[in-house]
């Protein structure tokens, strides 16, 4: 069994920063890629950023320059550093991992950007 657990969400003012973490645990032999998605109320879930085991990254256009994805392979953990946050970044943020050839999702962490 594999579990992904996100942490680091919360309430932040516009222009502020947050760092999300996603820790994978369980019977892990290989994590090919980890990614962050987000879903705002009434909207579809969208890709924020992804990173492969080799460090190759991919970002949604609206997040480029503000968000940075990274990972610590030794800790089976991915991070999302979010800077210059805007109210439209408010959403539930979900971590997805391609672990042992299968997709696993975390339970999500809420990010609210408001003054």
XYZ file of C-alpha atoms in Angstrom:
115
model
C 0.000 0.000 0.000
C 1.228 3.470 -0.905
C 0.125 6.704 0.699
C 0.737 10.312 -0.249
C 0.282 12.940 2.428
C 0.290 16.655 1.689
C 1.022 19.393 4.178
C 1.795 23.100 4.273
C -1.459 24.645 3.119
C -3.151 27.514 4.874
C -4.275 31.112 4.691
C -1.884 33.646 3.193
C -2.203 37.256 2.082
C -1.850 38.219 -1.582
C 1.808 38.463 -2.493
C 2.771 35.972 0.183
C 4.425 32.569 -0.047
C 3.708 29.010 0.988
C 5.611 25.765 0.681
C 3.677 22.563 0.216
C 5.108 19.130 0.908
C 4.026 15.716 -0.314
C 5.476 12.678 1.388
C 5.070 9.216 -0.096
C 5.213 6.176 2.155
C 4.542 2.465 2.025
C 5.872 -0.257 -0.248
C 7.758 1.969 -2.663
C 10.135 0.541 -5.245
C 10.106 3.387 -7.716
C 8.633 6.870 -7.983
C 8.860 7.939 -11.601
C 7.182 11.312 -11.260
C 5.418 13.485 -8.754
C 3.085 16.308 -9.547
C 0.897 18.943 -8.004
C -2.629 19.633 -9.176
C -5.182 22.079 -7.884
C -8.932 22.366 -7.950
C -10.891 25.499 -7.193
C -14.609 25.360 -6.349
C -16.669 24.820 -9.487
C -13.608 24.235 -11.656
C -11.837 21.216 -13.039
C -8.665 19.901 -11.479
C -5.646 21.321 -13.286
C -1.961 20.527 -13.409
C 0.255 22.953 -11.525
C 3.690 21.376 -11.914
C 5.374 18.008 -12.312
C 8.842 16.605 -11.775
C 10.423 13.316 -12.836
C 12.878 11.241 -10.852
C 15.615 12.730 -12.997
C 14.592 16.263 -12.119
C 12.853 17.224 -15.338
C 10.109 19.748 -14.582
C 6.952 20.938 -16.267
C 4.769 23.877 -15.256
C 1.411 25.263 -16.187
C 1.942 28.559 -17.975
C 0.188 30.615 -15.310
C 2.526 29.275 -12.617
C 5.835 29.718 -14.405
C 8.111 32.099 -12.555
C 6.033 32.025 -9.373
C 5.958 28.344 -8.410
C 8.864 25.932 -8.116
C 8.562 22.170 -7.822
C 11.358 20.099 -6.338
C 11.815 16.689 -4.816
C 14.027 14.809 -2.402
C 14.302 11.292 -3.791
C 15.892 9.979 -0.596
C 12.847 11.127 1.378
C 10.260 10.260 -1.298
C 9.014 13.810 -0.907
C 8.036 16.506 -3.366
C 7.718 20.193 -2.619
C 5.925 23.114 -4.183
C 7.267 26.547 -3.364
C 4.626 29.135 -4.184
C 5.565 32.804 -4.297
C 3.668 35.962 -5.231
C 0.407 34.252 -4.459
C -2.777 35.680 -5.895
C -6.407 35.252 -4.814
C -6.982 33.164 -7.937
C -4.465 30.637 -6.591
C -7.014 29.726 -3.928
C -7.779 26.032 -4.324
C -7.326 22.584 -2.890
C -3.875 21.377 -3.901
C -3.369 17.680 -4.545
C -0.224 15.645 -4.923
C -0.024 12.805 -7.420
C 2.735 10.254 -7.594
C 3.489 7.653 -10.221
C 4.629 4.973 -7.804
C 5.533 1.425 -8.811
C 3.873 2.125 -12.162
C 0.540 3.257 -10.737
C -1.016 6.630 -9.942
C -1.637 7.575 -6.329
C -3.251 10.740 -5.005
C -3.029 12.522 -1.704
C -6.024 13.817 0.188
C -5.314 17.448 -0.657
C -4.381 20.557 1.271
C -6.281 23.834 1.124
C -4.560 27.044 0.071
C -6.493 30.253 0.572
C -5.103 33.579 -0.631
C -7.022 36.449 0.881
C -6.494 39.714 2.693
